[in-house]
Coordinates of C-alpha atoms in Angstrom, one line a residue:
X171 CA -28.6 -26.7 -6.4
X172 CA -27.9 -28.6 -2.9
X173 CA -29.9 -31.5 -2.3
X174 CA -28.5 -31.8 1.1
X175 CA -31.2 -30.4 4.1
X176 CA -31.1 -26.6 4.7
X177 CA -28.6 -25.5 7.0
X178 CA -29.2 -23.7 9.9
X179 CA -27.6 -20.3 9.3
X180 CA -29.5 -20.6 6.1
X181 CA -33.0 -21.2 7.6
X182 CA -32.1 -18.8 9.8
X183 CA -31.5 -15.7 7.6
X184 CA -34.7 -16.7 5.1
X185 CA -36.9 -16.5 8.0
X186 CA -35.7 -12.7 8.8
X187 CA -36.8 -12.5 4.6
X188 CA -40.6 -14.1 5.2
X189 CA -42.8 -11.5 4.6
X190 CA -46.6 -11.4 4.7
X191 CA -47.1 -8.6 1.9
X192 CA -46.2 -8.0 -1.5
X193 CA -42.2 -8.1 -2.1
X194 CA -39.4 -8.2 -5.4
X195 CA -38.1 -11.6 -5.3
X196 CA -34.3 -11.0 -5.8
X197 CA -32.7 -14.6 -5.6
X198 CA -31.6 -17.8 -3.1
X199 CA -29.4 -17.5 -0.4
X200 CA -25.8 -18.1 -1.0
X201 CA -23.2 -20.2 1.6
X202 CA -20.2 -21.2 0.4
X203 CA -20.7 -21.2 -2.9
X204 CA -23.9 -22.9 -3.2
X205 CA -27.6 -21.4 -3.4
X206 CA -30.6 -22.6 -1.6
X207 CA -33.7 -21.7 -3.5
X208 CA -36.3 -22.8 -0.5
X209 CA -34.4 -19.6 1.1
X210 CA -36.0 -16.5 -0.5
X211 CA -34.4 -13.1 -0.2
X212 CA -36.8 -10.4 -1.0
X213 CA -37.6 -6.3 -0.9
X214 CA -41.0 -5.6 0.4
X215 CA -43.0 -3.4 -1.9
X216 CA -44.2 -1.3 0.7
X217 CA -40.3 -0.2 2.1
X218 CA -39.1 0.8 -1.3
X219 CA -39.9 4.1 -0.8
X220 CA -36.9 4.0 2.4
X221 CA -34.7 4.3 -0.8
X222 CA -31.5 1.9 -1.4
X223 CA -28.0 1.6 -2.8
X224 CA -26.9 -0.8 -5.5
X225 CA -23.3 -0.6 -5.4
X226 CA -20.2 -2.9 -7.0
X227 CA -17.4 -3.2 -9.3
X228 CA -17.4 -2.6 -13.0
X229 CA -18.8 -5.9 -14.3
X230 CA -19.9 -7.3 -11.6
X231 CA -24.1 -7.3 -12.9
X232 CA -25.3 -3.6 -11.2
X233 CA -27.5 -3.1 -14.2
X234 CA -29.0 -6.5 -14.3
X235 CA -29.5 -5.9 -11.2
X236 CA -31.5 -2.8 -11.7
X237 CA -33.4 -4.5 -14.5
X238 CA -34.5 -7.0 -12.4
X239 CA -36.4 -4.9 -9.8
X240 CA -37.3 -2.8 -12.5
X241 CA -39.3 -5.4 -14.0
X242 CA -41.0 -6.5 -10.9
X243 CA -41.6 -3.0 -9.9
X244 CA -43.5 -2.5 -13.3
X245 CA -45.9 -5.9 -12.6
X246 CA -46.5 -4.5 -9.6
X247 CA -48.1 -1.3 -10.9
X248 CA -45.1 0.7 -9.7
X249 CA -43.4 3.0 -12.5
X250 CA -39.5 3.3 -12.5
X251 CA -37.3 5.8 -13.8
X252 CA -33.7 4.2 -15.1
X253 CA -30.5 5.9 -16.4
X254 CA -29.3 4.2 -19.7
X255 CA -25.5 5.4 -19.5
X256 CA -24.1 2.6 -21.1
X257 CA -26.5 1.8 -23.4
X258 CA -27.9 -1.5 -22.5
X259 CA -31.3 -1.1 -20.3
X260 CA -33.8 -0.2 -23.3
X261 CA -33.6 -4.0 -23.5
X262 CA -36.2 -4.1 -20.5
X263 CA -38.8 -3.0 -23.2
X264 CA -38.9 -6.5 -25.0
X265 CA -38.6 -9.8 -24.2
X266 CA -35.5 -12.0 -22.9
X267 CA -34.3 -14.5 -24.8
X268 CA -34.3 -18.1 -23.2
X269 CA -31.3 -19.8 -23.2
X270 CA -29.5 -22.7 -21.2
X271 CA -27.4 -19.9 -18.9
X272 CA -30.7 -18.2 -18.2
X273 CA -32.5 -21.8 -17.3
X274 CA -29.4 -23.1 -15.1
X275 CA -30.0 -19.6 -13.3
X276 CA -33.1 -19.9 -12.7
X277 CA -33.2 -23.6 -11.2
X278 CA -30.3 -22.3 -8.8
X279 CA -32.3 -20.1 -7.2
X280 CA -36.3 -21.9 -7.6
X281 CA -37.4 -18.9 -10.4
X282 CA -40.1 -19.5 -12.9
X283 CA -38.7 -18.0 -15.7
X284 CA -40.7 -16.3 -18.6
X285 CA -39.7 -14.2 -21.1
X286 CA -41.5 -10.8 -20.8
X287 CA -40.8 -7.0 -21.6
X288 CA -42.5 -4.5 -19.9
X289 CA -44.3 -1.0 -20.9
X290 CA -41.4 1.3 -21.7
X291 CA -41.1 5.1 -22.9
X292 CA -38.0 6.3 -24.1
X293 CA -36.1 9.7 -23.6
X294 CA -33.6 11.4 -24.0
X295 CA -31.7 15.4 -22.7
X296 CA -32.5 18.0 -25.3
X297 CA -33.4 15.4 -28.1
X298 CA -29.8 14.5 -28.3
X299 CA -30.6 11.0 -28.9
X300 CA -33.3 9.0 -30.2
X301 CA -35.8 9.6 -27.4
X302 CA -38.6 11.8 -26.8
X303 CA -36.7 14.8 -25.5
X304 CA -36.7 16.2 -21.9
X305 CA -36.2 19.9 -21.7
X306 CA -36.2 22.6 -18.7
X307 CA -36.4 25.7 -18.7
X308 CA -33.2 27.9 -17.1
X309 CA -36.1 29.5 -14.1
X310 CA -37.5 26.0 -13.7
X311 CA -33.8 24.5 -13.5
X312 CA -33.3 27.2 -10.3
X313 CA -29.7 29.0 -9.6
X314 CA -28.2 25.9 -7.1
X315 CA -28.7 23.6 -9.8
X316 CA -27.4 25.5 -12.6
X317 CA -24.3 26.6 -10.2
X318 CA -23.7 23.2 -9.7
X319 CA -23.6 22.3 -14.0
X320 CA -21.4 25.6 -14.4
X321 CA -19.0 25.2 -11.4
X322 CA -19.8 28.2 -9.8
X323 CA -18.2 29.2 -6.5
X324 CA -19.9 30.3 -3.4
X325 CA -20.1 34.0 -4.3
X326 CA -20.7 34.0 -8.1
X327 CA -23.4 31.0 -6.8
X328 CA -24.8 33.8 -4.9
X329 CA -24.5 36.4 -8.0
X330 CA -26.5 34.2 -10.0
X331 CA -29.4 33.5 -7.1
X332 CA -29.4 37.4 -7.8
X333 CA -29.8 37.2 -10.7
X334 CA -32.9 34.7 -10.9
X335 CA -34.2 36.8 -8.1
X336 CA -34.1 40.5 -10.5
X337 CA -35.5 38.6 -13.4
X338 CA -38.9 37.2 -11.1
X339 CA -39.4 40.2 -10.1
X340 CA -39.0 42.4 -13.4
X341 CA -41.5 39.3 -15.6
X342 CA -38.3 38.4 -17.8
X343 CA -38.9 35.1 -18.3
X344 CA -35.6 32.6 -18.4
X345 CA -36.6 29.9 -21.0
X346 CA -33.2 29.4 -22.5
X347 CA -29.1 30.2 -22.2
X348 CA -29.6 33.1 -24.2
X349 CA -32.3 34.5 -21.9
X350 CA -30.1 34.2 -18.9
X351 CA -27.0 35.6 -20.8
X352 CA -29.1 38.7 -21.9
X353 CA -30.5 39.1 -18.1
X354 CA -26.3 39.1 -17.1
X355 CA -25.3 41.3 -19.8
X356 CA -28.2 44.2 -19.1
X357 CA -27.4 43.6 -15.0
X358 CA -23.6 44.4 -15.4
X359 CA -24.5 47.4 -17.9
X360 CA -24.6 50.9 -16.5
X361 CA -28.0 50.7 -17.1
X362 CA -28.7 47.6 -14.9
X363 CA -26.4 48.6 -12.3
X364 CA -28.6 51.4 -11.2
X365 CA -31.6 48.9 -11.0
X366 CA -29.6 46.6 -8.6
X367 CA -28.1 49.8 -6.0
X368 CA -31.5 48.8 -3.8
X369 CA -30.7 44.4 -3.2
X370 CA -27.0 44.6 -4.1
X371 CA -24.7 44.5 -7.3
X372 CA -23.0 42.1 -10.0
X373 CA -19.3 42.7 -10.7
X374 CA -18.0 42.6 -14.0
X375 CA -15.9 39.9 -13.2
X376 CA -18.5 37.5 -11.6
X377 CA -20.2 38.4 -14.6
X378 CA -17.7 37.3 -16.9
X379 CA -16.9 34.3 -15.2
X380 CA -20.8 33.6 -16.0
X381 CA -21.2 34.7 -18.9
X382 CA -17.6 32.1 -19.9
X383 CA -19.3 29.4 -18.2
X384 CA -22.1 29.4 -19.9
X385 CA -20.7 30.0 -23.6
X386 CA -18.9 26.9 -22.8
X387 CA -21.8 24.9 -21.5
X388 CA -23.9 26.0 -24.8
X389 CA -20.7 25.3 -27.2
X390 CA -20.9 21.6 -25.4
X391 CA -24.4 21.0 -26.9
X392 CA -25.9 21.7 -23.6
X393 CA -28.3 24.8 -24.8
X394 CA -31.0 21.8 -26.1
X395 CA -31.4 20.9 -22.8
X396 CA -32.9 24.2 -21.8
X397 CA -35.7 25.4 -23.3
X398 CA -39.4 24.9 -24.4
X399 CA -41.6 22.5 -24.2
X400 CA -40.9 21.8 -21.0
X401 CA -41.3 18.0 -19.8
X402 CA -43.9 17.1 -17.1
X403 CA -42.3 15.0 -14.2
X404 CA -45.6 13.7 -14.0
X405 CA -45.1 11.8 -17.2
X406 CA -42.9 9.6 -15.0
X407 CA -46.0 8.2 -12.8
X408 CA -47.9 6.6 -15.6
X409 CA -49.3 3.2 -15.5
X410 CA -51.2 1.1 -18.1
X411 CA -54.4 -0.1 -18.3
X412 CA -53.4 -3.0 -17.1
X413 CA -52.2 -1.6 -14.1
X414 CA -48.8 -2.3 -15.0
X415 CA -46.0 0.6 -14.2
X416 CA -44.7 2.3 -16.9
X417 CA -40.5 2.2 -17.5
X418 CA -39.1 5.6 -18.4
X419 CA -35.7 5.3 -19.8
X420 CA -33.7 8.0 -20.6
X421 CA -31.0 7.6 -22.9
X422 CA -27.4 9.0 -21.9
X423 CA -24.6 7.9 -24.2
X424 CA -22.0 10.9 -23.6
X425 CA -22.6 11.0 -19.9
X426 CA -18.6 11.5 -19.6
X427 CA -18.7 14.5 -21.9
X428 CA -20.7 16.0 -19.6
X429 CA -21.3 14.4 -16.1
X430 CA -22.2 17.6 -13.9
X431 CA -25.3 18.2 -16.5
X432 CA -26.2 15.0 -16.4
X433 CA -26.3 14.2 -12.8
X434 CA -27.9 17.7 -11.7
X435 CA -30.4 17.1 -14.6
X436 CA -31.7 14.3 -12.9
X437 CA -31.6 16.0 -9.5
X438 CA -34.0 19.0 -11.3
X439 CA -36.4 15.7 -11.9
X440 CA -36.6 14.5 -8.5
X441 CA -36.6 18.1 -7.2
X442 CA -39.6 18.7 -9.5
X443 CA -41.6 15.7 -8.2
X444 CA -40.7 17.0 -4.7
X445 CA -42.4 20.4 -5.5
X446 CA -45.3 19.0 -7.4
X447 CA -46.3 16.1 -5.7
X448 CA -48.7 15.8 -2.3
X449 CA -47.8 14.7 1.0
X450 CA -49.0 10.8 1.1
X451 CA -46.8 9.6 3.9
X452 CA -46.3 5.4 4.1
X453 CA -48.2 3.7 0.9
X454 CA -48.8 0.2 0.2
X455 CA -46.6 0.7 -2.8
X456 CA -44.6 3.6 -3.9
X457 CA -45.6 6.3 -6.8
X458 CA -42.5 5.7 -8.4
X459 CA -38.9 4.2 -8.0
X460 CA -35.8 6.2 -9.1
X461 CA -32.8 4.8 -10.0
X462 CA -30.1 7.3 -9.6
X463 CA -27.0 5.4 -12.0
X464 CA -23.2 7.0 -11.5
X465 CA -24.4 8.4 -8.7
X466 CA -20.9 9.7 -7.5
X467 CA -21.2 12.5 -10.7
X468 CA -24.0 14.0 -8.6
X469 CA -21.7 14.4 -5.3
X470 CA -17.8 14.8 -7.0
X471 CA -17.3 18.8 -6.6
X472 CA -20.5 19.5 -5.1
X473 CA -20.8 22.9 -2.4
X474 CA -22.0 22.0 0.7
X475 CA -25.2 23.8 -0.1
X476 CA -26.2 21.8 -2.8
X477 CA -24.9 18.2 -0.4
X478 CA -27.2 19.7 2.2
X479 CA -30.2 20.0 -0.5
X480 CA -29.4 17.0 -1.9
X481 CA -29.4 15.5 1.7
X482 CA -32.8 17.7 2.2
X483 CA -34.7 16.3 -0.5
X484 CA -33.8 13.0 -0.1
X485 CA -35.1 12.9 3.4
X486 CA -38.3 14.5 2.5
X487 CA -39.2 13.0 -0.7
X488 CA -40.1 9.2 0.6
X489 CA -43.2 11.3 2.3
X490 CA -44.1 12.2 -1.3
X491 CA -44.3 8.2 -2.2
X492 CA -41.1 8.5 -4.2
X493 CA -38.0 5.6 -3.7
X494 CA -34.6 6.4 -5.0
X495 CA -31.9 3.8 -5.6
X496 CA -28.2 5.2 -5.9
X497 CA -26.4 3.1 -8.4
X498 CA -22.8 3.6 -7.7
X499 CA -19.1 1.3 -7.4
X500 CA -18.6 2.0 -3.9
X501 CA -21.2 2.9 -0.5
X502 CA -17.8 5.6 -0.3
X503 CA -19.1 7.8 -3.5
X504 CA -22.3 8.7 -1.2
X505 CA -22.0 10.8 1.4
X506 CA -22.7 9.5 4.9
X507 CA -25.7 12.2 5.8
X508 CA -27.1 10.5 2.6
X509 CA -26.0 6.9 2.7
X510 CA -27.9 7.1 6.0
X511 CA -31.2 7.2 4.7
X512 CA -30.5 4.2 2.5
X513 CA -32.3 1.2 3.9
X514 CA -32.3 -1.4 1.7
X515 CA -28.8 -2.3 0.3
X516 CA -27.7 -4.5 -2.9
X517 CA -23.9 -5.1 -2.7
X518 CA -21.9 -6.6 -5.6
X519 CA -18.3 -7.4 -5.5
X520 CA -15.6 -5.2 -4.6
X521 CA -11.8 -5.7 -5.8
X522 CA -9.0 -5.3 -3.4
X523 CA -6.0 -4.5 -5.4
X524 CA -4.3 -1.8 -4.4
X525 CA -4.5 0.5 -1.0
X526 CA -7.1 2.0 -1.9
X527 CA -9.5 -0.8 -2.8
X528 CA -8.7 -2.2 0.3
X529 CA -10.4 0.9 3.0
X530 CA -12.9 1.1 0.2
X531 CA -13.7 -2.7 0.8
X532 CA -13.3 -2.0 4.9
X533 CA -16.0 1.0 4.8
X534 CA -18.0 -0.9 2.6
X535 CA -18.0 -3.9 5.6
X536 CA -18.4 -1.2 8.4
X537 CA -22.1 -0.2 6.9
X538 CA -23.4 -3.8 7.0
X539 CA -24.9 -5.2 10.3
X540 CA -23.2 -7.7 11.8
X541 CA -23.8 -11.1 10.3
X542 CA -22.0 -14.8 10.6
X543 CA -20.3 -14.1 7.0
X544 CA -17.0 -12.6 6.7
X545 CA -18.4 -10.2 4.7
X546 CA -14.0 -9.3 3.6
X547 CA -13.9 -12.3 2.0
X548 CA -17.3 -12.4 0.8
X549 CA -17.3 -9.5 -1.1
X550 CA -13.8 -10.0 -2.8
X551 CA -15.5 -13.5 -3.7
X552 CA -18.4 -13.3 -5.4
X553 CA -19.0 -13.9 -8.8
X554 CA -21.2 -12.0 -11.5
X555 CA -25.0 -11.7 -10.4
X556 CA -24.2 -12.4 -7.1
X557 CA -24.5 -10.1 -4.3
X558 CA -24.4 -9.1 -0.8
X559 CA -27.9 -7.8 0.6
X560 CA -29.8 -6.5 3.8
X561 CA -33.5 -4.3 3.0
X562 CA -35.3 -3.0 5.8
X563 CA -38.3 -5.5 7.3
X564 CA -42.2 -4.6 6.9
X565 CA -41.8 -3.2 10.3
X566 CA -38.4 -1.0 9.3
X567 CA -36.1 -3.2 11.0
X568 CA -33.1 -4.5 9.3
X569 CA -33.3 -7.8 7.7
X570 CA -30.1 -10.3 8.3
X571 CA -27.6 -9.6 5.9
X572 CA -28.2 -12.6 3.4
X573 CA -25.4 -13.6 0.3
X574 CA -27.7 -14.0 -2.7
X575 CA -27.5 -15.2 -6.0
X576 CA -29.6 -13.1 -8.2
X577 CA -32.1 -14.2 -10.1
X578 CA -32.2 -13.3 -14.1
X579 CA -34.3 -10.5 -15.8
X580 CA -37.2 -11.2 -17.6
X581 CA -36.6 -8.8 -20.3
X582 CA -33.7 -8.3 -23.1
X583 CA -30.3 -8.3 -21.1
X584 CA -29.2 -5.9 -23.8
X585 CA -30.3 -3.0 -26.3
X586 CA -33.3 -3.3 -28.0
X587 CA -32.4 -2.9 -32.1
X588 CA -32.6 0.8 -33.0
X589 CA -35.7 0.2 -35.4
X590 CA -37.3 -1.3 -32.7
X591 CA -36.6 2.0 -30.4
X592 CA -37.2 4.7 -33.3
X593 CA -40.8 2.8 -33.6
X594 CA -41.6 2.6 -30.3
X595 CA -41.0 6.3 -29.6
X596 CA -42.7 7.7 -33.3
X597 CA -45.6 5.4 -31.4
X598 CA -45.8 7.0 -28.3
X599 CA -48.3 9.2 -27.5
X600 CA -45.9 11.9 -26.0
X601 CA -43.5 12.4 -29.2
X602 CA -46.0 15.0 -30.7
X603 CA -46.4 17.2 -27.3
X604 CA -42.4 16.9 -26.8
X605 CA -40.3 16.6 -30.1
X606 CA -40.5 19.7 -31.5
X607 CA -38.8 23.2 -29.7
X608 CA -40.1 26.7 -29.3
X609 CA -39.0 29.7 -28.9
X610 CA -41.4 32.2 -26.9
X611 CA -40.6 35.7 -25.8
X612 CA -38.5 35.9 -23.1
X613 CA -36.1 37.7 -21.3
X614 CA -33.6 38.0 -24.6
X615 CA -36.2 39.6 -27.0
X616 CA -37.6 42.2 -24.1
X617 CA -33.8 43.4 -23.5
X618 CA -32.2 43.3 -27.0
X619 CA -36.1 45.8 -27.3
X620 CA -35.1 48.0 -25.0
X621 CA -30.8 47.9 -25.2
X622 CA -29.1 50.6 -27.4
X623 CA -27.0 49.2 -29.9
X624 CA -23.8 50.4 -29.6
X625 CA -22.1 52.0 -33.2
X626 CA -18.9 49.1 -32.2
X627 CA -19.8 47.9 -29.3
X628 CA -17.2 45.1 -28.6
X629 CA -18.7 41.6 -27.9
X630 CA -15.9 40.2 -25.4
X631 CA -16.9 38.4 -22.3
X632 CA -15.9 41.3 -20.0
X633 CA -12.8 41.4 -17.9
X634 CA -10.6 38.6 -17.0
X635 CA -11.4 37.4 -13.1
X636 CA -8.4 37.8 -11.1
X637 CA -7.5 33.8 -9.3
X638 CA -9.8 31.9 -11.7
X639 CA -6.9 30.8 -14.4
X640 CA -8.1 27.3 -14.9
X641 CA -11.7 28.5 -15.2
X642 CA -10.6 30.8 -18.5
X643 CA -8.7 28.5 -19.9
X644 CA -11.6 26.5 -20.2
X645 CA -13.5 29.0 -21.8
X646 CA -11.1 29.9 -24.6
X647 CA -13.7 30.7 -27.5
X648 CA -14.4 27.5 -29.5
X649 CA -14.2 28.5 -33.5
X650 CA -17.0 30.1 -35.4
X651 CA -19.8 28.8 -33.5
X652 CA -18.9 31.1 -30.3
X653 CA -18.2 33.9 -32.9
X654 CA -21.9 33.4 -34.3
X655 CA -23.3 33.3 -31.0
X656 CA -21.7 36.6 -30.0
X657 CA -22.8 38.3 -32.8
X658 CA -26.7 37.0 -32.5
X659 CA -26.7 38.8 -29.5
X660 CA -24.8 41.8 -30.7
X661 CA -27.5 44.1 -29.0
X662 CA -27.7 42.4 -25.4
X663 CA -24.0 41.0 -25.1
X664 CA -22.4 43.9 -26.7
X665 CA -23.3 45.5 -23.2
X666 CA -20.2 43.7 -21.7
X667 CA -17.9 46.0 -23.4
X668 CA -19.3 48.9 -20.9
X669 CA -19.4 46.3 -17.9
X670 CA -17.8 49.2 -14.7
X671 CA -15.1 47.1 -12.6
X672 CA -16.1 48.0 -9.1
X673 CA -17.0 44.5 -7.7
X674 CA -19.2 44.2 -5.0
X675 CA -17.7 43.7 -1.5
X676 CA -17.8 39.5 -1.5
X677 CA -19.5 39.5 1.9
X678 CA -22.1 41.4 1.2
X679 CA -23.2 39.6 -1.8
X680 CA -22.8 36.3 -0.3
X681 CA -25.4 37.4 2.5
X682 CA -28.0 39.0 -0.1
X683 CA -27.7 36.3 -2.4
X684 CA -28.3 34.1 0.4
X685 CA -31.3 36.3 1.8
X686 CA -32.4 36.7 -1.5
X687 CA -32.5 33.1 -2.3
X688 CA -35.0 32.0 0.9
X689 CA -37.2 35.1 -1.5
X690 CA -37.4 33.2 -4.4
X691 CA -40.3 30.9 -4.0
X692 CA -38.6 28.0 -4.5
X693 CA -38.1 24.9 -3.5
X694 CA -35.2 23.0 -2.0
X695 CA -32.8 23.4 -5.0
X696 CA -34.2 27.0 -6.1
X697 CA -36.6 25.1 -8.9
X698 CA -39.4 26.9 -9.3
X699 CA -43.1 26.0 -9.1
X700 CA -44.5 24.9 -12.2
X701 CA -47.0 26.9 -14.1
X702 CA -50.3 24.4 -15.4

């Protein structure tokens, strides 16, 4: 810490950070290498529904960074949904352990730190993990979404908008794969195909390359995440008694092993809360703050239906008192109609050592304001817990962009010991309601009723799409379990055998589908309403 007086670039930019309200206290300005804890950089509470982006290289302190609003956020009253991909964030459950790092830190930058943890549930997709498990079901989920996780293309996305849109209107409820697989199967049938001449028609080779998407989605593990019971969004909005906002962390160790679930997964959460929740306009705090980690699996492949929803609901869901924060390496992984909306900006280092590091770090420079740094050499040069920032004023203006060193969590920079986490969820109230699957009738038991079982009717997954060679490669049947699986549904999926190949002209079904999907009531990403 500088003993020497404050200059006057410094005063300068802490007086664009003196608020009047409530703010998150993120650290000391930061000139030339040395922090000046009478110059306060700060988020007010009130903006954080304007959303942000926290953004940096690998190692550079993102997820402290995350913690540490978290944490505030939570003694504020303000719940916060965080991503746990690498492991590390239940740690904001229990308290941080002093040390002489933590205490240098916090003189640097004029923090009073105390250990403290905060209120913390844990989850985790389809009970693949230690947490309480989160589950949707496959009508709930909506066709954009689940064309998204299955890499569907613009007409087979429109095939299965079709698809949803028979199974509303004939009550055969889509709880699980296996309900959506029998609703395919019966659609493609002769039988089906006469129900669909009125709103259009399913080809048996959009059908297959459905039906192989999905096997290989369920064969991944994937299947858990759809079903019943299904989680309330609203569980996300809880606060204690002591007025302090609950921390929802859900767990996500094999992220990699399947990013496009995991990334549309937590778009079907936000989308959710956009359909639930009322119109509250500007609050003095927001409902909840969502923290949208490895945000660039959300956008990598996306159609430019789902960017557009994405972009939609973005937009529209600060009105609902809801803040997201994009965690990502680079403002590039976010798409600029999107990256627009982000007001209040947290940017960690960047590395400049190839070609394309270096137009990454120039884009990265070109979204700042303009500010007396050289924000080139700034943001090659700043070390761990350090960062560049700029949050929008009380009134919505930009605030001057402002080096910072960051202050240090509260909470456990690290896991929490896996007792400690198995107790904590056995303990929670929402284990009991959660843990445990069922399996209602649906869609699969009305159609395997009313399907004729075929004396050898073969159990393939229909004809081969012509163009889509990658796709079936990637579908090749994976050992006994897909074997199983296509004899369970023996009655429904035999119905493949018989599929008819005259495919439905592409145009046509790419105008019902879209027709049919403005039907649907739906929202923005084709998740439907909840039923209480």
């Amino acid at each position: 810490m500088s003993s020497a007086p404050t200059p006057q670039t410094v005063r300068e930019i802490a007086e664009g950070y003196a608020f009047t309200g409530p703010a998150l206290d993120l650290g000391a300005v930061l000139l030339d290498g040395t922090a000046y804890p009478d110059a306060q950089v700060r988020i007010p509470l009130g903006v954080l529904n304007r959303h942000g982006l926290v953004a940096g290289a690998t190692g550079t302190g993102k997820t402290k960074t995350l913690q540490l609003i978290a944490e505030q956020l939570s003694a504020q009253g303000v719940p916060v949904f965080l991503a746990d991909i690498k492991g590390d964030v239940s740690g904001v459950a229990a308290p941080g352990t002093p040390s002489e790092r933590t205490s240098a830190r916090a003189a640097e930058v004029g923090q009073q730190w105390t250990a403290r943890g905060c209120p913390a549930e844990f989850y985790s997709l389809g009970g693949q993990g230690t947490g309480i498990p989160i589950r949707a079901t496959v009508t709930s989920f909506g066709p954009l979404l689940l064309a998204k996780v299955l890499d569907l293309n613009e007409t087979q996305e429109s095939s299965l908008s079709l698809v949803f849109h028979y199974a509303d209107g004939k009550g055969l409820e889509l709880y699980d794969l296996k309900d959506l697989t029998a609703v395919i199967a019966f659609l493609a049938s002769p039988e089906g195909k006469e129900e669909l001449k009125t709103i259009g028609g399913l080809s048996a080779a959009t059908a297959g390359v459905i039906l192989r998407a999905l096997t290989v989605l369920e064969t991944e593990g994937a299947g858990a995440f759809f079903g019943e019971p299904e989680f309330d969004t609203a569980e996300l909005l809880r606060t204690t008694p002591e007025d302090r906002g609950v921390v929802s962390v859900l767990e996500l160790p094999a992220v990699q092993d399947r990013p496009r679930l995991f990334s549309t997964f937590l778009m079907w959460l936000l989308a959710d809360l956009y359909q639930e929740l009322p119109e509250v306009g500007d609050l003095d705090k927001p409902k909840l703050v969502f923290f949208f980690d490895e945000a660039h699996l959300l956008f990598k492949g996306a159609s430019k239906a789902f960017l557009e929803a994405i972009t939609q609901t973005v937009r529209l869901i600060r009105s609902k008192g809801i803040g997201i924060f994009f965690v990502t390496q680079t403002p590039r992984d976010v798409p600029s109609d999107v990256l627009a909306q982000l007001g209040n900006r947290v940017q960690h280092a960047l590395r400049a050592f190839t070609p394309d590091d270096a137009k990454a770090l120039k884009a990265t420079v070109s979204t700042f304001p303009r500010s007396s740094y050289d924000l080139g050499t700034v943001l090659t040069s700043l070390g761990t817990g350090e960062a560049v920032v700029t949050v929008l004023s009380e009134k919505g203006a930009p605030t001057p962009v402002a080096a910072t060193r960051l202050r240090a969590p509260q909470s456990l920079m690290g896991p929490i010991e896996a007792g400690a986490l198995r107790a904590a969820v056995d303990a929670s109230p929402l284990t009991a309601r959660y843990r445990d699957a069922i399996d209602r009738e649906s869609a699969y038991e009305k159609l395997a009723a009313r399907a004729p079982r075929p004396e050898a009717a073969p159990t393939g997954p229909g004809p081969e799409p012509v163009g889509e060679p990658d796709r079936e490669r990637a579908a090749e049947p994976a050992g006994g379990r897909r074997e199983s699986r296509a004899a369970e549904k023996e009655g429904v999926g035999g119905l493949l055998g018989s599929l008819l190949g005259n495919p439905t002209v592409k145009s046509f079904a790419r105008s019902a589908g879209r027709q049919l999907g403005q039907e649907i009531s739906r929202s923005l990403f084709g998740t439907s309403k909840r039923r209480r």
